[in-house]
């Protein structure tokens, strides 16, 4: 499957970069910067990620690359302006963070991500998080937050904001273009559903999905993206 006049929406972790134990260690595939730079010269390209835009800069040194951060909570360009779209006060929740062995808290400012990848007992860590989540249900409701599960992570963010909403907003800026969305996580399913019947969607890796197509891993993602480039451009 290939679009004639594409606008690319690409997840980062698990799509352009292999999954790493710690977010700050998730460096992109060696070919990713070169391929993205070449794509940007020909087509609109966005990275749509759960990360903060600023946190992506040390990993992906591509000034001017448009990025949607926090699953749609902020928008900007790498090494340029970044603006929050849905400000929220997380102070009350920060005061009640869970005490679960092996769980690491990532404070994104607009959301909290509770990672349990790499915990000595990941199943026990997940069960501890679920118990804590029940205990703070009322607080989440009062703050207008919701829990968004991902790959060995639980993210707490403002309600109603997801990658599906984000890509539809961006797509409105590119009339006549066909969206091509590639992602690997459960958080990407909202985008797959939002773009159904509008463009091309690809799930990276295994598992049930609403995407039309499937790519095996990051290597296949880069191989697919390179089909949109002339051999001489690389």
mmCIF file of C-alpha atoms in Angstrom:
data_model
loop_
_atom_site.group_PDB
_atom_site.id
_atom_site.type_symbol
_atom_site.label_atom_id
_atom_site.label_comp_id
_atom_site.label_asym_id
_atom_site.label_seq_id
_atom_site.Cartn_x
_atom_site.Cartn_y
_atom_site.Cartn_z
ATOM 1 C CA UNK A 1 0.000 0.000 0.000
ATOM 2 C CA UNK A 2 1.340 3.374 -1.021
ATOM 3 C CA UNK A 3 -0.152 6.894 -1.135
ATOM 4 C CA UNK A 4 0.345 9.194 -4.129
ATOM 5 C CA UNK A 5 0.313 12.516 -2.252
ATOM 6 C CA UNK A 6 1.118 11.563 1.348
ATOM 7 C CA UNK A 7 1.275 13.377 4.639
ATOM 8 C CA UNK A 8 3.156 11.223 7.134
ATOM 9 C CA UNK A 9 2.207 10.771 10.797
ATOM 10 C CA UNK A 10 4.820 8.653 12.553
ATOM 11 C CA UNK A 11 5.007 7.388 16.112
ATOM 12 C CA UNK A 12 8.501 7.436 17.604
ATOM 13 C CA UNK A 13 9.144 4.661 20.150
ATOM 14 C CA UNK A 14 8.804 1.249 18.523
ATOM 15 C CA UNK A 15 8.340 2.842 15.097
ATOM 16 C CA UNK A 16 11.371 5.023 14.357
ATOM 17 C CA UNK A 17 13.371 3.795 17.357
ATOM 18 C CA UNK A 18 13.585 0.360 18.998
ATOM 19 C CA UNK A 19 11.934 0.137 22.402
ATOM 20 C CA UNK A 20 14.439 0.828 25.199
ATOM 21 C CA UNK A 21 14.342 0.142 28.940
ATOM 22 C CA UNK A 22 14.542 3.884 29.670
ATOM 23 C CA UNK A 23 12.953 6.604 27.485
ATOM 24 C CA UNK A 24 16.158 8.657 27.313
ATOM 25 C CA UNK A 25 17.978 5.654 25.803
ATOM 26 C CA UNK A 26 15.574 5.148 22.878
ATOM 27 C CA UNK A 27 17.815 6.350 20.085
ATOM 28 C CA UNK A 28 16.428 6.199 16.543
ATOM 29 C CA UNK A 29 17.310 3.563 14.023
ATOM 30 C CA UNK A 30 20.587 4.669 12.362
ATOM 31 C CA UNK A 31 18.777 5.273 9.061
ATOM 32 C CA UNK A 32 15.848 7.189 10.564
ATOM 33 C CA UNK A 33 17.304 10.749 10.610
ATOM 34 C CA UNK A 34 18.516 10.464 7.027
ATOM 35 C CA UNK A 35 15.226 9.051 5.752
ATOM 36 C CA UNK A 36 13.135 11.600 7.663
ATOM 37 C CA UNK A 37 15.244 14.468 6.345
ATOM 38 C CA UNK A 38 14.748 13.260 2.778
ATOM 39 C CA UNK A 39 11.006 12.770 3.314
ATOM 40 C CA UNK A 40 10.667 16.274 4.760
ATOM 41 C CA UNK A 41 12.068 17.706 1.517
ATOM 42 C CA UNK A 42 9.234 16.089 -0.457
ATOM 43 C CA UNK A 43 6.203 15.648 1.800
ATOM 44 C CA UNK A 44 4.660 16.911 5.049
ATOM 45 C CA UNK A 45 6.004 14.815 7.940
ATOM 46 C CA UNK A 46 4.938 14.806 11.603
ATOM 47 C CA UNK A 47 6.097 12.743 14.547
ATOM 48 C CA UNK A 48 3.134 11.984 16.817
ATOM 49 C CA UNK A 49 4.360 10.772 20.193
ATOM 50 C CA UNK A 50 3.534 10.458 23.859
ATOM 51 C CA UNK A 51 6.833 12.197 24.658
ATOM 52 C CA UNK A 52 7.313 15.888 25.230
ATOM 53 C CA UNK A 53 8.609 17.651 22.143
ATOM 54 C CA UNK A 54 11.692 18.883 24.034
ATOM 55 C CA UNK A 55 12.504 15.358 25.230
ATOM 56 C CA UNK A 56 12.755 14.198 21.640
ATOM 57 C CA UNK A 57 15.418 16.747 20.702
ATOM 58 C CA UNK A 58 18.430 14.935 22.271
ATOM 59 C CA UNK A 59 17.423 11.768 20.421
ATOM 60 C CA UNK A 60 16.382 13.071 17.007
ATOM 61 C CA UNK A 61 18.516 16.061 15.939
ATOM 62 C CA UNK A 62 16.329 17.271 13.080
ATOM 63 C CA UNK A 63 15.657 21.017 13.533
ATOM 64 C CA UNK A 64 12.295 22.042 12.130
ATOM 65 C CA UNK A 65 10.701 18.591 12.277
ATOM 66 C CA UNK A 66 7.056 19.086 13.356
ATOM 67 C CA UNK A 67 6.139 17.062 16.446
ATOM 68 C CA UNK A 68 2.900 16.503 18.317
ATOM 69 C CA UNK A 69 3.757 15.616 21.919
ATOM 70 C CA UNK A 70 1.806 14.056 24.750
ATOM 71 C CA UNK A 71 -0.559 12.217 22.376
ATOM 72 C CA UNK A 72 -1.879 15.618 21.245
ATOM 73 C CA UNK A 73 -1.372 17.755 24.354
ATOM 74 C CA UNK A 74 1.317 19.967 22.809
ATOM 75 C CA UNK A 75 2.600 20.865 19.372
ATOM 76 C CA UNK A 76 5.803 22.342 18.045
ATOM 77 C CA UNK A 77 8.948 21.802 16.031
ATOM 78 C CA UNK A 78 12.236 20.333 17.167
ATOM 79 C CA UNK A 79 14.597 23.088 18.383
ATOM 80 C CA UNK A 80 11.849 25.651 17.812
ATOM 81 C CA UNK A 81 8.605 26.871 19.323
ATOM 82 C CA UNK A 82 6.438 24.494 21.367
ATOM 83 C CA UNK A 83 2.970 25.356 22.619
ATOM 84 C CA UNK A 84 0.734 23.508 25.092
ATOM 85 C CA UNK A 85 -2.790 22.871 23.857
ATOM 86 C CA UNK A 86 -4.544 21.580 26.990
ATOM 87 C CA UNK A 87 -3.019 23.012 30.212
ATOM 88 C CA UNK A 88 -3.771 21.006 33.379
ATOM 89 C CA UNK A 89 -2.864 21.193 37.082
ATOM 90 C CA UNK A 90 -1.227 17.913 38.085
ATOM 91 C CA UNK A 91 -0.182 19.128 41.538
ATOM 92 C CA UNK A 92 -2.814 17.168 43.521
ATOM 93 C CA UNK A 93 -1.919 13.979 41.673
ATOM 94 C CA UNK A 94 1.812 14.487 42.169
ATOM 95 C CA UNK A 95 1.097 14.513 45.907
ATOM 96 C CA UNK A 96 -0.422 11.028 45.680
ATOM 97 C CA UNK A 97 2.012 9.179 43.442
ATOM 98 C CA UNK A 98 2.095 5.385 43.859
ATOM 99 C CA UNK A 99 4.768 3.548 45.802
ATOM 100 C CA UNK A 100 5.153 0.439 43.675
ATOM 101 C CA UNK A 101 8.483 -1.447 43.434
ATOM 102 C CA UNK A 102 9.990 -1.117 39.971
ATOM 103 C CA UNK A 103 7.663 1.688 38.847
ATOM 104 C CA UNK A 104 9.375 4.831 37.571
ATOM 105 C CA UNK A 105 7.495 8.128 37.277
ATOM 106 C CA UNK A 106 8.061 10.335 34.237
ATOM 107 C CA UNK A 107 6.639 13.805 34.809
ATOM 108 C CA UNK A 108 5.905 15.395 31.433
ATOM 109 C CA UNK A 109 4.369 18.531 32.882
ATOM 110 C CA UNK A 110 1.074 17.991 31.074
ATOM 111 C CA UNK A 111 0.835 14.288 31.975
ATOM 112 C CA UNK A 112 2.386 11.633 34.205
ATOM 113 C CA UNK A 113 3.728 8.371 32.807
ATOM 114 C CA UNK A 114 4.212 5.462 35.201
ATOM 115 C CA UNK A 115 6.670 3.014 33.632
ATOM 116 C CA UNK A 116 7.095 -0.542 34.842
ATOM 117 C CA UNK A 117 9.257 -1.862 32.003
ATOM 118 C CA UNK A 118 12.322 -3.436 33.589
ATOM 119 C CA UNK A 119 10.735 -3.940 37.014
ATOM 120 C CA UNK A 120 12.018 -7.063 38.756
ATOM 121 C CA UNK A 121 8.445 -8.388 38.762
ATOM 122 C CA UNK A 122 6.533 -6.574 36.020
ATOM 123 C CA UNK A 123 3.270 -8.385 36.748
ATOM 124 C CA UNK A 124 3.420 -7.399 40.415
ATOM 125 C CA UNK A 125 4.229 -3.801 39.461
ATOM 126 C CA UNK A 126 1.272 -3.679 37.088
ATOM 127 C CA UNK A 127 -1.067 -5.087 39.757
ATOM 128 C CA UNK A 128 0.181 -2.463 42.228
ATOM 129 C CA UNK A 129 -0.537 0.288 39.696
ATOM 130 C CA UNK A 130 -4.038 -1.034 39.095
ATOM 131 C CA UNK A 131 -4.771 -1.001 42.823
ATOM 132 C CA UNK A 132 -3.444 2.557 43.122
ATOM 133 C CA UNK A 133 -5.522 3.625 40.120
ATOM 134 C CA UNK A 134 -8.703 2.487 41.855
ATOM 135 C CA UNK A 135 -7.724 4.441 44.967
ATOM 136 C CA UNK A 136 -7.357 7.709 43.022
ATOM 137 C CA UNK A 137 -10.378 7.327 40.727
ATOM 138 C CA UNK A 138 -12.187 10.222 42.381
ATOM 139 C CA UNK A 139 -9.168 12.493 42.140
ATOM 140 C CA UNK A 140 -8.677 11.735 38.452
ATOM 141 C CA UNK A 141 -12.324 12.540 37.798
ATOM 142 C CA UNK A 142 -12.079 15.824 39.696
ATOM 143 C CA UNK A 143 -8.974 16.845 37.744
ATOM 144 C CA UNK A 144 -10.451 15.837 34.401
ATOM 145 C CA UNK A 145 -7.825 13.161 33.856
ATOM 146 C CA UNK A 146 -7.951 9.663 32.459
ATOM 147 C CA UNK A 147 -5.614 6.650 32.502
ATOM 148 C CA UNK A 148 -4.167 5.599 29.169
ATOM 149 C CA UNK A 149 -2.436 2.196 29.190
ATOM 150 C CA UNK A 150 0.459 1.587 26.833
ATOM 151 C CA UNK A 151 3.331 -0.861 26.477
ATOM 152 C CA UNK A 152 4.367 -1.435 30.119
ATOM 153 C CA UNK A 153 3.343 2.112 30.996
ATOM 154 C CA UNK A 154 0.291 3.844 32.425
ATOM 155 C CA UNK A 155 -0.179 7.457 31.403
ATOM 156 C CA UNK A 156 -2.433 9.925 33.227
ATOM 157 C CA UNK A 157 -3.540 12.767 30.950
ATOM 158 C CA UNK A 158 -6.459 15.139 30.281
ATOM 159 C CA UNK A 159 -9.613 13.397 29.092
ATOM 160 C CA UNK A 160 -10.583 13.328 25.459
ATOM 161 C CA UNK A 161 -7.131 14.048 24.072
ATOM 162 C CA UNK A 162 -5.604 11.345 21.904
ATOM 163 C CA UNK A 163 -3.623 10.746 18.739
ATOM 164 C CA UNK A 164 -6.812 10.368 16.707
ATOM 165 C CA UNK A 165 -7.928 13.879 17.555
ATOM 166 C CA UNK A 166 -4.414 15.159 16.866
ATOM 167 C CA UNK A 167 -4.054 13.667 13.390
ATOM 168 C CA UNK A 168 -7.484 14.869 12.267
ATOM 169 C CA UNK A 169 -6.521 18.392 13.341
ATOM 170 C CA UNK A 170 -3.262 18.178 11.403
ATOM 171 C CA UNK A 171 -4.876 16.587 8.368
ATOM 172 C CA UNK A 172 -7.124 19.626 8.039
ATOM 173 C CA UNK A 173 -4.006 21.660 7.256
ATOM 174 C CA UNK A 174 -3.162 19.486 4.243
ATOM 175 C CA UNK A 175 -6.190 19.247 1.940
ATOM 176 C CA UNK A 176 -5.666 16.896 -0.953
ATOM 177 C CA UNK A 177 -3.056 14.832 0.895
ATOM 178 C CA UNK A 178 -3.493 11.204 1.884
ATOM 179 C CA UNK A 179 -2.536 10.433 5.495
ATOM 180 C CA UNK A 180 -0.050 7.648 6.152
ATOM 181 C CA UNK A 181 0.050 6.737 9.843
ATOM 182 C CA UNK A 182 2.516 4.229 11.338
ATOM 183 C CA UNK A 183 2.585 3.242 15.024
ATOM 184 C CA UNK A 184 3.167 0.302 17.316
ATOM 185 C CA UNK A 185 1.346 1.007 20.576
ATOM 186 C CA UNK A 186 -2.207 0.840 21.907
ATOM 187 C CA UNK A 187 -2.156 4.640 21.963
ATOM 188 C CA UNK A 188 -1.915 4.600 18.153
ATOM 189 C CA UNK A 189 -5.208 2.749 17.801
ATOM 190 C CA UNK A 190 -7.154 6.006 18.205
ATOM 191 C CA UNK A 191 -5.377 7.344 15.119
ATOM 192 C CA UNK A 192 -5.977 4.136 13.171
ATOM 193 C CA UNK A 193 -9.702 4.453 13.898
ATOM 194 C CA UNK A 194 -9.830 8.183 13.149
ATOM 195 C CA UNK A 195 -8.175 7.674 9.744
ATOM 196 C CA UNK A 196 -10.259 4.676 8.705
ATOM 197 C CA UNK A 197 -11.407 5.255 5.132
ATOM 198 C CA UNK A 198 -9.243 8.369 4.831
ATOM 199 C CA UNK A 199 -5.746 6.999 4.241
ATOM 200 C CA UNK A 200 -3.213 4.269 5.012
ATOM 201 C CA UNK A 201 -2.518 2.946 8.514
ATOM 202 C CA UNK A 202 0.133 0.461 9.632
ATOM 203 C CA UNK A 203 0.611 -1.357 12.924
ATOM 204 C CA UNK A 204 4.228 -2.166 13.794
ATOM 205 C CA UNK A 205 4.601 -5.584 15.396
ATOM 206 C CA UNK A 206 2.091 -8.132 16.599
ATOM 207 C CA UNK A 207 -1.249 -7.829 18.339
ATOM 208 C CA UNK A 208 -4.833 -6.951 17.400
ATOM 209 C CA UNK A 209 -5.251 -3.653 15.612
ATOM 210 C CA UNK A 210 -7.591 -1.398 13.673
ATOM 211 C CA UNK A 211 -4.797 -0.610 11.199
ATOM 212 C CA UNK A 212 -5.088 -1.702 7.584
ATOM 213 C CA UNK A 213 -1.567 -3.022 7.224
ATOM 214 C CA UNK A 214 1.255 -4.356 9.338
ATOM 215 C CA UNK A 215 5.013 -3.841 9.404
ATOM 216 C CA UNK A 216 7.191 -6.307 11.285
ATOM 217 C CA UNK A 217 9.577 -3.935 13.065
ATOM 218 C CA UNK A 218 11.482 -0.652 12.861
ATOM 219 C CA UNK A 219 13.593 -2.025 9.996
ATOM 220 C CA UNK A 220 10.463 -2.614 7.918
ATOM 221 C CA UNK A 221 9.159 0.846 8.779
ATOM 222 C CA UNK A 222 12.307 2.454 7.375
ATOM 223 C CA UNK A 223 12.198 0.204 4.310
ATOM 224 C CA UNK A 224 8.595 1.222 3.662
ATOM 225 C CA UNK A 225 9.323 4.940 4.070
ATOM 226 C CA UNK A 226 12.197 4.685 1.627
ATOM 227 C CA UNK A 227 9.783 3.539 -1.104
ATOM 228 C CA UNK A 228 8.652 7.188 -1.209
ATOM 229 C CA UNK A 229 12.169 8.357 -2.056
ATOM 230 C CA UNK A 230 14.081 8.193 -5.279
ATOM 231 C CA UNK A 231 17.254 6.084 -4.915
ATOM 232 C CA UNK A 232 19.418 9.096 -5.836
ATOM 233 C CA UNK A 233 17.946 11.137 -2.950
ATOM 234 C CA UNK A 234 19.536 8.880 -0.369
#
